[in-house]
Coordinates of C-alpha atoms (C1' of nucleotides) in Angstrom, one line a residue:
Chain A
M1 CA 29.2 -37.6 -24.7
V2 CA 30.5 -34.2 -25.3
P3 CA 33.7 -32.8 -23.9
A4 CA 33.0 -30.0 -21.4
L5 CA 34.7 -26.8 -20.5
E6 CA 33.2 -25.7 -17.1
R7 CA 33.7 -23.8 -13.9
P8 CA 35.0 -26.3 -11.3
R9 CA 33.1 -26.4 -8.1
D10 CA 36.3 -25.8 -6.1
P11 CA 38.3 -22.7 -6.9
A12 CA 41.5 -24.7 -6.1
F13 CA 40.8 -26.5 -9.4
G14 CA 41.3 -23.3 -11.3
D15 CA 39.0 -21.0 -13.3
W16 CA 38.1 -23.4 -16.0
A17 CA 38.4 -27.1 -16.4
T18 CA 38.0 -29.7 -19.1
N19 CA 37.5 -33.4 -19.2
L20 CA 38.6 -33.6 -22.8
A21 CA 41.6 -35.9 -22.1
M22 CA 39.4 -38.4 -20.3
M23 CA 36.9 -38.4 -23.1
L24 CA 39.6 -39.1 -25.7
A25 CA 41.5 -41.7 -23.7
K26 CA 39.4 -44.7 -24.5
P27 CA 38.9 -44.2 -28.3
L28 CA 42.6 -43.4 -28.6
G29 CA 43.8 -46.2 -26.3
R30 CA 45.9 -43.8 -24.3
K31 CA 46.3 -42.9 -20.7
P32 CA 44.3 -39.8 -19.8
R33 CA 47.0 -37.9 -18.0
D34 CA 49.6 -38.5 -20.8
L35 CA 47.0 -37.3 -23.3
A36 CA 46.3 -34.2 -21.2
Q37 CA 50.0 -33.3 -21.2
Q38 CA 50.1 -33.6 -25.0
L39 CA 47.0 -31.4 -25.3
I40 CA 48.5 -28.8 -23.1
D41 CA 51.7 -28.7 -25.1
A42 CA 49.7 -28.2 -28.3
M43 CA 47.8 -25.2 -26.9
D44 CA 48.6 -21.5 -27.4
L45 CA 47.8 -20.7 -23.8
A46 CA 49.0 -17.1 -23.8
R47 CA 46.9 -16.2 -26.8
A48 CA 43.8 -17.6 -25.0
G49 CA 44.5 -15.4 -22.0
V50 CA 45.4 -18.5 -19.9
R51 CA 48.1 -18.1 -17.2
A52 CA 48.5 -21.7 -16.3
A53 CA 47.3 -25.2 -17.2
E54 CA 47.6 -28.1 -14.8
I55 CA 46.7 -31.8 -15.0
A56 CA 44.7 -32.9 -12.0
G57 CA 42.9 -36.0 -10.7
P58 CA 42.1 -38.7 -13.2
G59 CA 42.9 -36.4 -16.1
F60 CA 41.2 -33.0 -15.8
I61 CA 43.0 -30.0 -17.3
N62 CA 42.6 -27.1 -15.1
F63 CA 43.2 -23.6 -16.5
R64 CA 43.9 -20.4 -14.6
V65 CA 43.0 -17.2 -16.4
A66 CA 45.4 -14.3 -16.6
T67 CA 44.2 -11.5 -14.3
D68 CA 43.9 -9.0 -17.1
T69 CA 41.4 -11.3 -18.8
L70 CA 39.1 -10.9 -15.9
A71 CA 39.8 -7.1 -16.1
Q72 CA 38.7 -7.1 -19.7
G73 CA 35.6 -8.8 -18.8
L74 CA 34.7 -6.3 -16.0
L75 CA 35.3 -3.4 -18.3
A76 CA 33.0 -5.0 -20.9
L77 CA 30.4 -5.6 -18.2
V78 CA 30.3 -2.1 -16.9
R79 CA 30.3 -0.7 -20.4
A80 CA 27.3 -2.9 -21.3
G81 CA 25.3 -1.7 -18.3
R82 CA 21.6 -2.5 -18.6
G83 CA 22.4 -4.5 -21.8
Y84 CA 24.8 -6.8 -19.9
G85 CA 23.5 -10.3 -20.1
R86 CA 21.4 -9.6 -23.2
D87 CA 22.2 -10.9 -26.7
A88 CA 20.5 -10.8 -30.1
S89 CA 21.1 -14.4 -31.1
A90 CA 17.5 -15.1 -31.9
A91 CA 17.5 -12.1 -34.3
G92 CA 14.0 -10.9 -33.6
Q93 CA 12.2 -14.0 -34.5
P94 CA 8.6 -14.0 -33.2
V95 CA 7.5 -16.3 -30.4
N96 CA 4.2 -16.5 -28.7
V97 CA 4.1 -17.2 -25.0
E98 CA 0.7 -18.0 -23.6
F99 CA 0.2 -18.1 -19.9
V100 CA -2.4 -17.7 -17.1
S101 CA -5.3 -18.2 -19.5
A102 CA -7.7 -18.5 -16.6
N103 CA -11.4 -19.0 -17.3
P104 CA -13.4 -16.0 -16.4
T105 CA -15.2 -17.9 -13.8
G106 CA -13.5 -16.7 -10.7
P107 CA -10.5 -14.7 -9.3
L108 CA -6.9 -15.8 -10.0
H109 CA -5.7 -18.4 -7.6
V110 CA -2.2 -19.4 -6.6
G111 CA -1.7 -21.7 -9.5
H112 CA -2.4 -18.8 -11.8
G113 CA 0.2 -16.9 -9.8
R114 CA 2.8 -19.4 -10.4
Q115 CA 2.0 -19.3 -14.1
A116 CA 2.0 -15.5 -14.2
A117 CA 5.5 -15.4 -12.7
L118 CA 6.8 -18.2 -14.8
G119 CA 5.3 -17.0 -18.1
D120 CA 6.4 -13.5 -17.6
A121 CA 10.0 -14.5 -16.6
I122 CA 10.2 -16.9 -19.5
S123 CA 9.1 -14.1 -21.8
S124 CA 11.7 -11.8 -20.4
L125 CA 14.4 -14.4 -20.7
L126 CA 13.5 -15.0 -24.4
E127 CA 13.5 -11.2 -25.0
A128 CA 17.0 -11.1 -23.4
T129 CA 18.2 -13.6 -26.1
G130 CA 16.8 -11.7 -29.0
W131 CA 13.3 -13.1 -29.4
K132 CA 10.4 -10.9 -30.2
V133 CA 7.9 -12.0 -27.6
T134 CA 4.1 -11.8 -27.7
R135 CA 2.6 -12.4 -24.2
E136 CA -0.8 -13.8 -24.7
F137 CA -3.8 -14.6 -22.5
Y138 CA -6.5 -17.0 -23.8
Y139 CA -10.0 -16.5 -22.4
N140 CA -12.2 -19.5 -22.3
D141 CA -15.3 -17.3 -22.4
A142 CA -17.5 -19.8 -24.2
G143 CA -18.8 -23.2 -23.4
A144 CA -20.3 -25.1 -20.5
Q145 CA -18.3 -23.6 -17.7
I146 CA -19.5 -20.1 -18.6
M147 CA -23.1 -21.3 -18.7
N148 CA -22.5 -22.7 -15.2
L149 CA -21.2 -19.4 -14.1
A150 CA -24.3 -17.5 -15.5
A151 CA -26.7 -20.0 -13.9
S152 CA -24.9 -19.7 -10.6
V153 CA -25.2 -15.9 -10.6
Q154 CA -28.8 -16.2 -11.7
A155 CA -29.5 -18.5 -8.8
R156 CA -27.9 -15.9 -6.4
V157 CA -30.1 -13.2 -7.8
A158 CA -33.2 -15.3 -7.2
Q159 CA -32.1 -16.1 -3.7
R160 CA -31.8 -12.3 -3.0
R161 CA -35.5 -12.2 -3.9
G162 CA -36.2 -14.8 -1.3
R163 CA -36.8 -17.5 -3.8
D164 CA -35.7 -21.0 -2.9
V165 CA -33.3 -21.7 -5.8
E166 CA -30.3 -23.9 -5.6
I167 CA -26.9 -23.3 -7.3
P168 CA -27.0 -25.8 -10.1
E169 CA -25.0 -29.0 -10.3
G170 CA -21.4 -28.1 -11.3
G171 CA -22.0 -24.4 -10.5
Y172 CA -19.8 -21.9 -8.5
H173 CA -20.4 -21.3 -4.8
G174 CA -17.7 -18.7 -4.1
E175 CA -18.6 -15.5 -2.2
Y176 CA -17.7 -13.5 -5.3
I177 CA -20.8 -14.9 -7.1
R178 CA -23.0 -13.2 -4.5
E179 CA -21.2 -9.9 -5.0
I180 CA -21.6 -10.1 -8.8
A181 CA -25.3 -11.0 -8.3
Q182 CA -25.6 -7.9 -6.1
R183 CA -24.0 -5.6 -8.7
Y184 CA -26.0 -7.1 -11.5
V185 CA -29.2 -6.2 -9.7
D186 CA -27.9 -2.7 -8.9
E187 CA -27.0 -2.0 -12.5
H188 CA -30.0 -3.7 -14.1
P189 CA -33.1 -2.2 -12.5
G190 CA -35.1 -3.6 -15.4
D191 CA -34.2 -7.2 -14.6
P192 CA -34.5 -7.6 -10.8
E193 CA -35.1 -11.4 -11.2
G194 CA -32.1 -11.9 -13.4
A195 CA -34.4 -13.4 -16.0
N196 CA -32.2 -12.4 -18.9
L197 CA -29.6 -15.2 -18.7
D198 CA -27.6 -13.8 -21.6
A199 CA -27.3 -10.4 -20.0
V200 CA -26.3 -12.2 -16.7
R201 CA -23.6 -14.2 -18.5
Q202 CA -22.1 -11.2 -20.2
F203 CA -22.2 -9.1 -17.1
A204 CA -20.5 -11.9 -15.0
V205 CA -17.7 -12.5 -17.5
R206 CA -17.0 -8.8 -17.8
E207 CA -16.9 -8.4 -14.0
L208 CA -14.5 -11.3 -13.6
R209 CA -12.3 -10.2 -16.4
K210 CA -12.0 -6.8 -14.8
E211 CA -11.1 -8.3 -11.5
Q212 CA -8.5 -10.6 -13.0
D213 CA -7.0 -7.6 -14.9
R214 CA -6.7 -5.8 -11.6
D215 CA -4.9 -8.8 -10.0
L216 CA -2.5 -9.1 -13.0
Q217 CA -1.9 -5.3 -12.7
A218 CA -1.1 -5.7 -9.0
F219 CA 1.3 -8.5 -9.9
G220 CA 2.9 -6.3 -12.6
V221 CA 2.2 -8.6 -15.5
K222 CA 1.2 -7.1 -18.8
F223 CA -0.2 -9.0 -21.9
D224 CA 0.1 -7.9 -25.5
V225 CA -2.9 -10.0 -26.7
Y226 CA -6.1 -11.1 -25.0
F227 CA -7.5 -13.8 -27.2
L228 CA -11.2 -14.7 -26.7
E229 CA -12.4 -18.2 -27.4
S230 CA -15.8 -16.7 -28.3
S231 CA -14.1 -15.0 -31.2
L232 CA -13.3 -18.4 -32.7
Y233 CA -17.0 -19.3 -32.8
A234 CA -17.9 -15.8 -34.1
E235 CA -15.5 -16.0 -36.9
G236 CA -16.4 -19.6 -37.8
K237 CA -12.9 -21.0 -37.0
V238 CA -14.3 -23.9 -35.0
D239 CA -16.5 -25.1 -37.8
E240 CA -13.7 -24.5 -40.2
T241 CA -11.4 -26.6 -38.2
I242 CA -13.9 -29.5 -38.1
R243 CA -14.3 -29.2 -41.9
R244 CA -10.5 -29.3 -42.4
L245 CA -10.0 -32.3 -40.1
V246 CA -12.8 -34.1 -42.0
A247 CA -11.2 -33.2 -45.3
A248 CA -7.9 -34.4 -44.1
G249 CA -9.4 -37.8 -43.6
H250 CA -8.7 -38.5 -40.0
T251 CA -12.3 -38.6 -38.8
Y252 CA -15.2 -41.0 -38.6
E253 CA -18.8 -41.2 -37.3
K254 CA -19.8 -43.5 -34.6
D255 CA -22.9 -43.5 -32.3
G256 CA -24.0 -40.3 -33.9
A257 CA -20.9 -38.4 -32.9
L258 CA -17.9 -37.3 -35.0
W259 CA -14.6 -38.8 -33.9
L260 CA -11.0 -37.9 -34.5
K261 CA -8.7 -40.9 -35.0
T262 CA -6.1 -39.7 -32.6
T263 CA -4.8 -43.3 -32.3
D264 CA -3.3 -42.8 -35.7
F265 CA -1.0 -40.4 -34.0
G266 CA -0.2 -42.4 -30.9
D267 CA -3.1 -41.6 -28.6
D268 CA -4.4 -44.5 -26.6
K269 CA -8.0 -44.0 -27.7
D270 CA -9.9 -41.9 -30.2
R271 CA -11.5 -38.6 -29.2
V272 CA -14.9 -37.2 -29.9
M273 CA -14.8 -33.9 -31.8
R274 CA -18.5 -33.2 -32.0
R275 CA -21.1 -34.6 -29.8
S276 CA -24.1 -36.6 -31.0
A277 CA -27.4 -34.9 -31.4
E278 CA -28.8 -36.2 -28.1
K279 CA -25.8 -34.7 -26.3
G280 CA -26.3 -31.4 -27.9
G281 CA -24.3 -31.7 -31.1
E282 CA -21.7 -29.2 -29.9
P283 CA -17.9 -29.5 -30.6
T284 CA -15.9 -30.8 -27.6
Y285 CA -13.4 -28.5 -25.9
F286 CA -10.4 -29.5 -27.8
V287 CA -11.7 -28.4 -31.2
P288 CA -11.6 -24.7 -30.3
D289 CA -8.2 -25.4 -28.7
V290 CA -6.9 -26.7 -32.0
A291 CA -8.5 -23.8 -33.9
Y292 CA -6.9 -21.4 -31.5
H293 CA -3.4 -22.8 -32.1
V294 CA -4.0 -22.8 -35.8
T295 CA -4.4 -19.0 -35.5
K296 CA -1.1 -18.8 -33.7
W297 CA 0.6 -20.6 -36.6
E298 CA -1.3 -18.5 -39.2
R299 CA -0.4 -15.3 -37.3
G300 CA 3.2 -16.2 -38.1
F301 CA 4.4 -17.7 -34.8
R302 CA 6.7 -20.5 -35.8
R303 CA 7.4 -20.9 -32.2
A304 CA 4.8 -21.0 -29.5
I305 CA 5.2 -21.8 -25.8
N306 CA 2.3 -22.6 -23.4
V307 CA 2.8 -22.3 -19.7
Q308 CA 0.3 -24.5 -17.9
G309 CA -0.4 -26.4 -14.7
S310 CA 0.5 -30.1 -15.1
D311 CA -3.2 -30.9 -14.3
H312 CA -3.8 -30.0 -18.0
H313 CA -1.0 -32.2 -19.4
S314 CA -3.5 -34.5 -21.1
T315 CA -4.3 -31.6 -23.5
V316 CA -0.7 -31.5 -24.7
T317 CA -0.9 -34.6 -26.9
R318 CA -4.5 -33.8 -28.0
V319 CA -3.8 -30.3 -29.2
R320 CA -0.6 -31.4 -31.0
I321 CA -2.4 -34.4 -32.6
G322 CA -5.2 -32.1 -33.8
L323 CA -2.6 -29.8 -35.4
Q324 CA -0.9 -32.8 -37.0
A325 CA -4.1 -34.2 -38.4
L326 CA -4.8 -31.0 -40.2
D327 CA -1.8 -31.8 -42.3
I328 CA -0.8 -28.2 -42.9
G329 CA 2.9 -28.4 -42.1
I330 CA 2.9 -27.7 -38.4
P331 CA 5.8 -29.6 -36.8
E332 CA 5.1 -32.4 -34.2
G333 CA 6.5 -30.5 -31.2
Y334 CA 4.2 -27.5 -31.8
P335 CA 3.4 -25.8 -29.4
E336 CA 6.1 -26.3 -26.7
Y337 CA 4.7 -26.7 -23.2
V338 CA 6.2 -25.7 -19.9
L339 CA 4.2 -27.6 -17.3
H340 CA 4.4 -26.8 -13.7
Q341 CA 3.5 -28.9 -10.7
M342 CA 0.8 -27.9 -8.2
V343 CA 1.2 -25.3 -5.5
T344 CA 0.3 -26.3 -2.0
V345 CA -0.8 -23.4 0.1
M346 CA 0.0 -23.6 3.8
K347 CA -1.8 -21.4 6.2
G348 CA -2.0 -21.6 10.0
G349 CA 0.0 -24.8 9.8
E350 CA -2.6 -26.4 7.5
E351 CA -2.9 -27.0 3.9
V352 CA -5.6 -24.8 2.3
K353 CA -7.6 -27.0 -0.1
I354 CA -8.1 -25.3 -3.3
S355 CA -11.6 -25.8 -4.8
K356 CA -12.9 -23.1 -7.1
R357 CA -16.4 -24.4 -7.0
A358 CA -16.6 -24.6 -3.2
G359 CA -15.1 -21.2 -3.1
S360 CA -12.3 -22.0 -0.7
Y361 CA -8.8 -21.0 -1.9
V362 CA -6.1 -18.4 -1.7
T363 CA -6.0 -15.8 -4.5
V364 CA -3.0 -14.2 -6.1
R365 CA -4.3 -11.0 -4.6
D366 CA -4.3 -12.5 -1.1
L367 CA -0.6 -13.4 -1.5
I368 CA 0.4 -10.0 -2.8
D369 CA -1.4 -8.2 -0.1
E370 CA 0.2 -10.4 2.6
V371 CA 3.9 -10.7 1.5
G372 CA 4.3 -8.2 -1.3
R373 CA 4.7 -8.5 -5.0
D374 CA 8.4 -9.0 -5.1
A375 CA 8.4 -11.8 -2.6
V376 CA 5.5 -13.6 -4.3
R377 CA 7.4 -13.4 -7.6
Y378 CA 10.5 -14.7 -6.2
F379 CA 8.9 -17.5 -4.3
F380 CA 7.1 -18.7 -7.4
L381 CA 10.3 -18.5 -9.4
M382 CA 12.9 -19.9 -7.0
R383 CA 11.9 -23.5 -7.7
K384 CA 12.0 -25.6 -10.8
G385 CA 8.7 -25.9 -12.5
D386 CA 8.4 -29.6 -12.2
S387 CA 8.8 -29.6 -8.5
Q388 CA 5.7 -29.2 -6.4
L389 CA 5.8 -25.9 -4.6
Q390 CA 4.9 -25.4 -1.0
F391 CA 3.9 -21.8 -0.3
D392 CA 3.6 -21.2 3.4
V393 CA 1.8 -17.9 3.7
D394 CA 2.5 -17.4 7.4
L395 CA 6.1 -18.2 7.0
A396 CA 6.5 -15.9 3.9
R397 CA 4.9 -13.1 5.9
S398 CA 6.4 -13.6 9.3
Q399 CA 9.9 -14.2 8.1
S400 CA 9.9 -11.3 5.6
E401 CA 13.0 -10.0 7.2
E402 CA 15.0 -13.2 6.2
N403 CA 13.3 -13.7 3.0
P404 CA 15.7 -14.6 0.2
V405 CA 14.4 -11.8 -2.1
Y406 CA 15.3 -9.2 0.6
Y407 CA 18.7 -10.8 0.9
I408 CA 19.2 -10.1 -2.9
Q409 CA 17.7 -6.7 -2.8
M410 CA 19.7 -5.8 0.2
A411 CA 23.0 -6.6 -1.7
H412 CA 21.8 -4.3 -4.4
A413 CA 20.9 -1.6 -1.9
R414 CA 24.3 -1.9 -0.3
M415 CA 26.1 -1.3 -3.6
C416 CA 23.9 1.7 -4.2
G417 CA 24.7 2.8 -0.6
I418 CA 28.5 2.9 -1.3
F419 CA 27.9 5.4 -4.2
R420 CA 25.4 7.3 -2.1
V421 CA 27.7 7.7 0.9
G422 CA 30.7 8.4 -1.4
E423 CA 28.6 11.0 -3.2
I424 CA 29.5 9.4 -6.5
D425 CA 27.3 9.1 -9.5
A426 CA 27.4 5.3 -10.2
A427 CA 26.8 5.9 -13.9
T428 CA 30.2 7.8 -14.1
V429 CA 32.1 4.7 -12.9
T430 CA 33.3 3.1 -16.1
G431 CA 36.3 1.2 -15.1
E432 CA 38.4 2.9 -17.7
G433 CA 42.0 3.2 -16.7
V434 CA 41.5 1.2 -13.5
E435 CA 44.2 -1.1 -12.3
F436 CA 42.2 -4.3 -11.7
S437 CA 45.1 -6.4 -10.6
V438 CA 44.8 -4.8 -7.0
L439 CA 41.7 -6.9 -6.6
E440 CA 43.6 -9.8 -5.3
R441 CA 41.5 -11.0 -2.4
P442 CA 40.0 -14.5 -3.0
E443 CA 36.4 -13.1 -2.3
E444 CA 37.0 -10.5 -5.0
Q445 CA 38.2 -13.0 -7.5
E446 CA 35.3 -15.3 -6.8
L447 CA 32.9 -12.4 -7.1
I448 CA 34.3 -11.3 -10.4
K449 CA 34.1 -14.8 -11.9
A450 CA 30.4 -15.1 -10.7
L451 CA 29.6 -11.7 -12.3
L452 CA 31.2 -12.7 -15.6
D453 CA 29.2 -16.0 -15.6
Y454 CA 26.0 -14.0 -15.8
P455 CA 25.4 -13.9 -19.6
A456 CA 26.0 -17.6 -20.0
L457 CA 23.6 -18.2 -17.2
V458 CA 20.9 -16.2 -18.8
A459 CA 21.5 -17.8 -22.2
G460 CA 21.2 -21.3 -20.6
A461 CA 18.1 -20.4 -18.6
A462 CA 16.4 -19.0 -21.7
Q463 CA 17.3 -22.0 -23.7
A464 CA 15.9 -24.4 -21.0
L465 CA 13.0 -22.1 -20.2
E466 CA 14.0 -22.3 -16.6
P467 CA 13.8 -18.9 -14.7
H468 CA 14.7 -20.6 -11.4
R469 CA 18.3 -20.7 -12.5
V470 CA 18.4 -17.0 -12.5
A471 CA 16.8 -16.9 -9.0
T472 CA 19.3 -19.3 -7.5
Y473 CA 22.2 -17.5 -9.3
L474 CA 21.1 -14.2 -7.9
H475 CA 20.9 -15.6 -4.4
D476 CA 24.3 -17.2 -4.7
T477 CA 25.9 -14.1 -6.1
A478 CA 24.3 -11.9 -3.5
G479 CA 26.0 -14.1 -0.9
K480 CA 29.4 -13.4 -2.6
I481 CA 28.6 -9.7 -2.7
H482 CA 27.7 -9.6 1.0
L483 CA 30.9 -11.5 1.9
W484 CA 33.0 -9.1 -0.2
Y485 CA 31.3 -6.1 1.2
H486 CA 31.9 -7.3 4.7
T487 CA 35.6 -8.0 4.2
A488 CA 36.7 -5.3 1.7
H489 CA 36.1 -1.7 2.3
V490 CA 35.7 0.6 -0.7
L491 CA 35.5 4.3 0.3
N492 CA 38.5 6.0 1.8
E493 CA 40.9 3.3 0.6
P494 CA 44.1 4.3 -1.4
A495 CA 43.0 5.6 -4.8
P496 CA 44.0 2.7 -7.0
L497 CA 42.2 0.2 -4.7
M498 CA 39.2 2.4 -4.3
H499 CA 38.7 2.9 -8.0
A500 CA 39.1 -0.8 -8.6
R501 CA 36.5 -1.6 -5.9
L502 CA 34.2 1.0 -7.1
A503 CA 34.2 -0.5 -10.5
L504 CA 33.5 -3.9 -8.9
A505 CA 30.7 -2.5 -6.9
R506 CA 29.3 -1.0 -10.0
A507 CA 29.5 -4.4 -11.8
A508 CA 27.8 -6.1 -8.9
Q509 CA 25.0 -3.5 -8.9
I510 CA 24.5 -4.0 -12.7
V511 CA 24.2 -7.7 -12.5
L512 CA 21.8 -7.7 -9.6
H513 CA 19.7 -5.0 -11.2
N514 CA 19.5 -6.8 -14.6
G515 CA 18.8 -10.2 -13.0
L516 CA 16.1 -8.9 -10.7
T517 CA 14.5 -7.0 -13.5
L518 CA 14.5 -10.2 -15.7
L519 CA 12.4 -11.9 -12.9
G520 CA 10.0 -9.0 -12.7
I521 CA 11.3 -8.0 -9.2
S522 CA 12.3 -4.5 -8.2
A523 CA 15.8 -3.5 -7.4
P524 CA 15.4 -0.8 -4.8
E525 CA 18.4 1.6 -4.1
R526 CA 17.6 1.7 -0.5
M527 CA 15.4 -0.4 1.8
Chain B
rG1 C1' -4.6 -50.3 -14.1
rC2 C1' -2.2 -46.8 -17.8
rG3 C1' 0.4 -41.9 -18.7
rC4 C1' 3.3 -37.6 -16.9
rG5 C1' 6.2 -35.5 -12.8
rC6 C1' 8.7 -36.0 -8.2
rG7 C1' 11.6 -38.7 -4.0
rU8 C1' 18.7 -35.1 -2.0
rA9 C1' 20.3 -32.5 5.7
rG10 C1' 15.0 -32.0 11.0
rC11 C1' 11.9 -28.7 7.2
rU12 C1' 11.6 -26.1 2.2
rC13 C1' 14.6 -27.0 -2.0
rA14 C1' 19.2 -26.2 -5.6
rG15 C1' 22.7 -29.4 -8.1
rC16 C1' 24.8 -25.7 -14.5
rU17 C1' 22.1 -31.7 -19.1
rG18 C1' 27.8 -37.8 -16.7
rG19 C1' 32.9 -35.1 -13.3
rA20 C1' 36.9 -34.0 -8.5
rU21 C1' 35.4 -33.6 -0.9
rA22 C1' 26.8 -33.5 -2.8
rG23 C1' 25.2 -27.3 -1.7
rA24 C1' 21.8 -23.1 0.0
rG25 C1' 17.9 -21.0 3.1
rC26 C1' 15.1 -21.9 7.5
rG27 C1' 15.7 -24.4 12.2
rU28 C1' 19.7 -25.8 16.2
rC29 C1' 24.5 -24.6 18.7
rG30 C1' 28.9 -21.1 19.1
rG31 C1' 31.3 -16.4 17.7
rC32 C1' 31.5 -11.0 15.2
rC33 C1' 28.6 -4.2 16.0
rU34 C1' 34.2 2.8 17.0
rC35 C1' 34.0 0.3 10.5
rC36 C1' 30.4 2.3 2.9
rG37 C1' 23.3 -0.2 6.6
rG38 C1' 24.1 -6.3 11.5
rA39 C1' 17.7 -6.9 6.8
rG40 C1' 24.8 -8.7 7.4
rC41 C1' 29.3 -12.0 8.2
rC42 C1' 32.2 -16.4 10.2
rG43 C1' 32.2 -21.3 12.4
rA44 C1' 29.9 -26.1 14.0
rA45 C1' 26.5 -30.1 14.0
rG46 C1' 23.3 -32.5 10.5
rG47 C1' 23.5 -37.2 4.2
rU48 C1' 23.1 -45.0 2.7
rC49 C1' 21.0 -38.6 -2.8
rA50 C1' 13.8 -43.7 -1.5
rC51 C1' 15.5 -49.0 -2.5
rA52 C1' 17.8 -52.9 -5.8
rG53 C1' 20.3 -53.9 -10.1
rG54 C1' 22.7 -52.1 -14.8
rU55 C1' 25.7 -48.8 -18.3
rU56 C1' 31.6 -46.7 -17.7
rC57 C1' 37.5 -44.2 -16.2
rG58 C1' 33.5 -41.8 -13.2
rA59 C1' 26.2 -41.8 -11.6
rA60 C1' 22.2 -37.6 -7.3
rU61 C1' 22.3 -37.1 -12.8
rC62 C1' 21.4 -42.1 -18.0
rC63 C1' 18.6 -47.4 -18.4
rU64 C1' 15.5 -51.4 -15.9
rG65 C1' 12.6 -52.9 -11.8
rU66 C1' 10.3 -52.1 -6.8
rC67 C1' 8.2 -48.8 -3.1
rG68 C1' 6.1 -43.9 -1.8
rC69 C1' 3.8 -39.0 -3.1
rG70 C1' 1.3 -35.5 -6.7
rC71 C1' -1.5 -34.8 -11.2
rG72 C1' -4.2 -36.7 -15.3
rC73 C1' -7.0 -40.7 -17.8
rG74 C1' -15.6 -38.4 -19.8
rC75 C1' -19.9 -37.4 -26.0
rC76 C1' -16.6 -32.1 -18.6
rA77 C1' -13.1 -27.9 -19.7

RNA sequence: GCGCGCGUAGCUCAGCUGGAUAGAGCGUCGGCCUCCGGAGCCGAAGGUCACAGGUUCGAAUCCUGUCGCGCGCGCCA
């Protein structure tokens, strides 16, 4: 129960409104409207830049802001330019954002695309609020899946020699496996049979990593750190983690395996950490996961955010419990998780079933090739992460003219067009000395308010780790811009009006540019 | 069966952490091109916010239950 000061939905209710009187009415035993009047009487409205305060409905107080308050805001906006909507409140604290983290066992699919868009936008949002972000990609390049990959490639090599060899149980059947097998043979004349499994494995991982890197580059996502799971083994971090967990006293042996008492930390059953001898005696997957997150902590990241598909949500509690059980002062909520729901791909009016092992799925690359990078980014970001996302490829392609991302980009291009046609360098439009009170049309007032809301919106989206708020805001604001553009002419108006509108066009251009950039989408000057 | 998420217009989805008459895009219907780009704008139709209770001045939003959908639940990762 916190009193709110907010933008009313309906402009008839003023520029700002508060429910303070209604919140206080009950504890004070007073009527809300009487209390509201007393509150208004006690306020120094002029000093706050408020022109009028009215009591409305059950006890709202609606404020109307003096026009020069809006003018001050616009001036500050234009002066801030590219920096508008950014603040330094996090003071350069380090934060690690891990996303995509695809196994090098195949190309990136649509789910990875959603993660790439989300993780990159979340990182940008955090940077906009003063965090020092490290974008990190974790490669699971060790373990059973990689052995399956190597064996699958090996089988394809053998098949090329006319041998009757099947892809092993749990192996990969995609067409790309054949291609890798072909390239392996081409580049390894000394091993036409693919007999050297270790060489096949290394070659396949390297090829797939290269391909994933190309996909990420096409999508415009850059990582600061690529962390290899295999390095954890090479540096003894996995064994060390096991030793530390044993030393911390949360383990026991049963049936020849080593167990972690995760039930001590609220799990519904204990988990095996190291398999019994007859199962190979290897650590289970979550031990390297824990070891990996220890390195994040030890690398100085007191905040870590993982962007993952919700199909991995069971790892959340286990990784956190493993870190707790080490008893080294890592807080309970470490790391934070942003889980997104599944992406359904629609093509030809039917759902494309995604199965990596059967080799049937849509890749990030397919989407980029078909609808363009900007549209793919926007489509992945326009919905809240915990909603399932339906990505209709045909629709995204065929309706590209009415695509929301083009709508936003068009608004930006229109603002640029005003300056281009007027032969005015937009950067010289500062708003200094402009009489903003001539901007009295309702569409102009609404647009100004929307533009001035932008910094608070960015701060809120960053705090909630929800980039979709920026996407919907931009679409909404683009609508206000188109409406204004359509009703209010800028060039060849009387000088005071033209200068005020030029400043407003400049402000709109800045907000759209900054917002699109935050989402990793281009802001073209003409389309 | 248990856990997490979701259920809002014909379809795809927003709804700013409890506010005033629930919004947008697409689709449908009807208007607007001497005008900085019509890739645009305006208007109309379309809703039991899955359902039933509860909390309070006030619920799409919070709590409980029911139904439906998705994803998890291995000495796989």
